[in-house]
CSV table of C-alpha atoms in Angstrom, one decimal:
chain,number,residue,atom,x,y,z
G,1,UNK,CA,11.7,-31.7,-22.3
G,2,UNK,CA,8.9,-30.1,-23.5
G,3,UNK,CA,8.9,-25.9,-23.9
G,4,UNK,CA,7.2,-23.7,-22.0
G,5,UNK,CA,5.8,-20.0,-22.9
G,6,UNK,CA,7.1,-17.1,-21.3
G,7,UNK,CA,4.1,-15.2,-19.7
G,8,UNK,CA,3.7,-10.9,-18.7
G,9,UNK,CA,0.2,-9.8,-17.4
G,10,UNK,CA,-0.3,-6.3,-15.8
G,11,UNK,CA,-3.6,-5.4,-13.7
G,12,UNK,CA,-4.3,-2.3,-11.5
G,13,UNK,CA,-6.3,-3.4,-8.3
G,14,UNK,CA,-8.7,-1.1,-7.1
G,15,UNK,CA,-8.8,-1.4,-3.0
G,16,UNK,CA,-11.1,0.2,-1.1
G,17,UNK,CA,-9.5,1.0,2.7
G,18,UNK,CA,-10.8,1.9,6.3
G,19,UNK,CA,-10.4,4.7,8.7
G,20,UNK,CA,-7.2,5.6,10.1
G,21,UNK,CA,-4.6,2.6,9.8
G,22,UNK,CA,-6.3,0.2,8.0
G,23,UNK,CA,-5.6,-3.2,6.7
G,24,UNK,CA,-7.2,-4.9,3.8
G,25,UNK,CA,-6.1,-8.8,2.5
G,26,UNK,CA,-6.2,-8.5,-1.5
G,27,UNK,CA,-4.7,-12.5,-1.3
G,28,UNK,CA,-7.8,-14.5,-3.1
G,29,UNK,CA,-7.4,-11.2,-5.4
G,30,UNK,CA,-3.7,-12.0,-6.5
G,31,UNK,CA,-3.9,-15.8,-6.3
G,32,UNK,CA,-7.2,-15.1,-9.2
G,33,UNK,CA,-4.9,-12.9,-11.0
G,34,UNK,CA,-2.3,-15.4,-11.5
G,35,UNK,CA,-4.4,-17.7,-11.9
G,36,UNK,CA,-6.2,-15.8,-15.1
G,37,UNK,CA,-2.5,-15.6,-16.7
G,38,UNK,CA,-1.7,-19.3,-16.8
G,39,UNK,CA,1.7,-18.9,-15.5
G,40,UNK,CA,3.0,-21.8,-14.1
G,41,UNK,CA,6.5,-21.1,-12.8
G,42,UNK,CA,7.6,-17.6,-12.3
G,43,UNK,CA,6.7,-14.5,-9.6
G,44,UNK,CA,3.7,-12.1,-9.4
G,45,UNK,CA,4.7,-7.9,-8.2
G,46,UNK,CA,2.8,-6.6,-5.5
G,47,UNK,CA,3.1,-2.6,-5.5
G,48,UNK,CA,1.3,-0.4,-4.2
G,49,UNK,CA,0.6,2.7,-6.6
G,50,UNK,CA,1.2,5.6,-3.0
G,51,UNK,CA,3.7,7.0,-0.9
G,52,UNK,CA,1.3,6.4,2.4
G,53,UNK,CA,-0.1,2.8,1.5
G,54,UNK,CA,2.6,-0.5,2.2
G,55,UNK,CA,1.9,-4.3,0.9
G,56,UNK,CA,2.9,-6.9,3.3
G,57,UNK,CA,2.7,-10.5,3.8
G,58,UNK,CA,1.7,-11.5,7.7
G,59,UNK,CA,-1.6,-12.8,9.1
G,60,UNK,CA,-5.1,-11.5,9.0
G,61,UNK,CA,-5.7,-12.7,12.6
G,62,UNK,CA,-7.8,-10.0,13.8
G,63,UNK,CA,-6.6,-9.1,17.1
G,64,UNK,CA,-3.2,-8.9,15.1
G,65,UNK,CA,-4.9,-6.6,12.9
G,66,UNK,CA,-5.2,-4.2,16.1
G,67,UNK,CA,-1.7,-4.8,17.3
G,68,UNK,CA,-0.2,-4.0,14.0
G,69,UNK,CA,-2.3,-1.0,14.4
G,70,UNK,CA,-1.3,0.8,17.6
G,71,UNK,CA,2.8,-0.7,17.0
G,72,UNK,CA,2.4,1.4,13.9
G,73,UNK,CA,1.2,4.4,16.0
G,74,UNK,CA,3.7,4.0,18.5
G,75,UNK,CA,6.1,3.9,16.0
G,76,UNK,CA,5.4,6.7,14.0
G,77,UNK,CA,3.3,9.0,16.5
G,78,UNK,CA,0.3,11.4,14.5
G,79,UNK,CA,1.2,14.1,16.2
G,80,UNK,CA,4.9,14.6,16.3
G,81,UNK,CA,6.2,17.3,14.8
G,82,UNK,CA,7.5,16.7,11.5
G,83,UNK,CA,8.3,18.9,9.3
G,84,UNK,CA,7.0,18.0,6.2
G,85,UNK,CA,3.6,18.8,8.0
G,86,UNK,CA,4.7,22.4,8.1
G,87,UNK,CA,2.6,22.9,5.0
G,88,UNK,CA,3.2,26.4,4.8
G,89,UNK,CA,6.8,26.1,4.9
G,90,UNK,CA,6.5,23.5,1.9
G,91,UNK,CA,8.1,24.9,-1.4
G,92,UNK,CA,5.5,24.2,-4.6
G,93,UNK,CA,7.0,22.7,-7.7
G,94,UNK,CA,8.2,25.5,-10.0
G,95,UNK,CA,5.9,24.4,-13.0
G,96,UNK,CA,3.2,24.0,-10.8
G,97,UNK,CA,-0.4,25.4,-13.0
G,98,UNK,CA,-0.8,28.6,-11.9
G,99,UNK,CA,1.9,29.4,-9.3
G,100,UNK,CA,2.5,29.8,-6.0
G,101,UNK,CA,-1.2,31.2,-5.3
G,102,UNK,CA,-2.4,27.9,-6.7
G,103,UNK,CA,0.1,26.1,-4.8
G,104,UNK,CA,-1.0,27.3,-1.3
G,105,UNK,CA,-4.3,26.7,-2.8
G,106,UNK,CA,-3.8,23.0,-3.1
G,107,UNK,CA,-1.5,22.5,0.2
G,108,UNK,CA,-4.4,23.9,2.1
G,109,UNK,CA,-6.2,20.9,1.5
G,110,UNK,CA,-3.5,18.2,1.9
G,111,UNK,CA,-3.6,15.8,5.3
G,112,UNK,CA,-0.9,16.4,7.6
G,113,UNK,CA,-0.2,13.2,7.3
G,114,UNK,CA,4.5,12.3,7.6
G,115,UNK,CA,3.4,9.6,9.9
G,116,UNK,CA,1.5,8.1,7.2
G,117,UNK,CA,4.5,8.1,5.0
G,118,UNK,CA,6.9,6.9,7.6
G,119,UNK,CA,5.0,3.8,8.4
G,120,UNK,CA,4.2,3.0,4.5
G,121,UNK,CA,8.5,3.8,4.1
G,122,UNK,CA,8.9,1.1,7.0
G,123,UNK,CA,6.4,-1.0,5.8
G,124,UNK,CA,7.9,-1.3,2.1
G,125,UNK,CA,5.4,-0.7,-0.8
G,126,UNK,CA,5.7,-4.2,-2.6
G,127,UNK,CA,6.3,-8.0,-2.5
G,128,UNK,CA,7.2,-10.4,-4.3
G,129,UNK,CA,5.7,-13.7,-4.5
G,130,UNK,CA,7.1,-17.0,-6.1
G,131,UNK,CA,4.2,-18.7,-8.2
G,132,UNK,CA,4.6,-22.7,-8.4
G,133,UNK,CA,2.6,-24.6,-9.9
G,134,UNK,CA,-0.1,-22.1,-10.8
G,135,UNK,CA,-0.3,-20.8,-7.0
G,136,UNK,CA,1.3,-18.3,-4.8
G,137,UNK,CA,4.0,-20.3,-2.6
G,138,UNK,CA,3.1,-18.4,0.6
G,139,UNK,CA,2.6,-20.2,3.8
G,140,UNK,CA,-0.4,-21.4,5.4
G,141,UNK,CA,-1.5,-18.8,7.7
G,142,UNK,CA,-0.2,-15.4,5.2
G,143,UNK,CA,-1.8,-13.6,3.2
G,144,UNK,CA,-1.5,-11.0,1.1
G,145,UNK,CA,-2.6,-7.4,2.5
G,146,UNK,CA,-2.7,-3.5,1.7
G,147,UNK,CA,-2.1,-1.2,4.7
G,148,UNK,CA,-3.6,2.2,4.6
G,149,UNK,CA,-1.8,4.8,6.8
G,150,UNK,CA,-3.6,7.3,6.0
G,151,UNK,CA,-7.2,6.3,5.5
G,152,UNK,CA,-10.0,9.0,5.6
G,153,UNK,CA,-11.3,9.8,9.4
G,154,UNK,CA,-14.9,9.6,8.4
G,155,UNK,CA,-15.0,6.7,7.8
G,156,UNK,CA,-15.7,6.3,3.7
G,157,UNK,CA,-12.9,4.8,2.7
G,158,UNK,CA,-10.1,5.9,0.2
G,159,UNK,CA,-10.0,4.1,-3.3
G,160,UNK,CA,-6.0,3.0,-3.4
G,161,UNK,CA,-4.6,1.3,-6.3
G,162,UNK,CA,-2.5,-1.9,-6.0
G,163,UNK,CA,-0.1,-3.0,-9.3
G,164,UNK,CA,-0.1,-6.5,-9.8
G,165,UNK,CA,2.5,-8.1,-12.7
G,166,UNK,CA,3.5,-11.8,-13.1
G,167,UNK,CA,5.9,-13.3,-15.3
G,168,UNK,CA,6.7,-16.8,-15.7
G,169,UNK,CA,6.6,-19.9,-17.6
G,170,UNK,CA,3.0,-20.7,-18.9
């Protein structure tokens, strides 16, 4: 039988998201990254690189898009009142540069945004695929995709950064 090389590549994908809850499919992105390793035989990482931004596998369909959209904010509700939006109330690191002043400083700006977590928390933040013969084994209507919950409200977009590893036989 003839021997095969072990293969480890590591990329950071930059994704640009939407408004609001926003859903972005990075598939043809990880199936060229695999691709570009020559594994053969192994599994590619999925991770997502922030506490409000999940990686899921489903379908792109896009009236689903708008269903996964408003379960999300039925699910976890903007404007209920958690408590880690009680910026105030939130204690700053101890080391933090320049102290507490500094630290109220910086919280002033932050989104009030637990919902966001909540959903990316429920959501789960990776996946991982099985690579077989070159490809990503998913199914025929799945892809790969990045949900936002907690894009930008204007409408700009948020740049988010997506790990991608695979190991494997080459």
């Amino acid at each position: 039988a003839p021997t095969m090389g072990f293969v480890s590549l590591y990329e950071e994908l930059p994704v640009v998201t939407g408004r609001t809850i926003s859903l972005r499919d990075i598939t043809a992105d990880v199936a060229a990254f695999v691709e570009r390793s020559g594994c053969k035989e192994g599994v590619v990482t999925v991770l997502s690189k922030h506490s409000t931004v999940g990686i899921t596998i489903n379908e792109m369909e896009p009236r689903f898009v708008d269903d996964v959209r408003q379960f999300l904010l039925k699910l976890a509700p903007p404007q209920y009142p958690y408590l880690h939006n009680d910026l105030d109330y939130r204690a700053g690191p101890p080391e933090w540069p320049g102290g507490d002043e500094a630290w109220r400083s910086f919280r002033a700006g932050e989104p009030v945004n637990a919902h966001s977590h909540l959903i990316a928390m429920v959501m789960g933040t990776s996946e991982s695929i099985p690579v077989h013969n070159g490809k990503l084994s998913i199914g025929k209507f799945q892809q790969v995709i990045v949900i936002d919950a907690d894009g930008v409200l204007d409408g700009a977009g948020k740049k988010r950064t997506v790990a991608l590893q695979v190991m494997g036989a080459a």
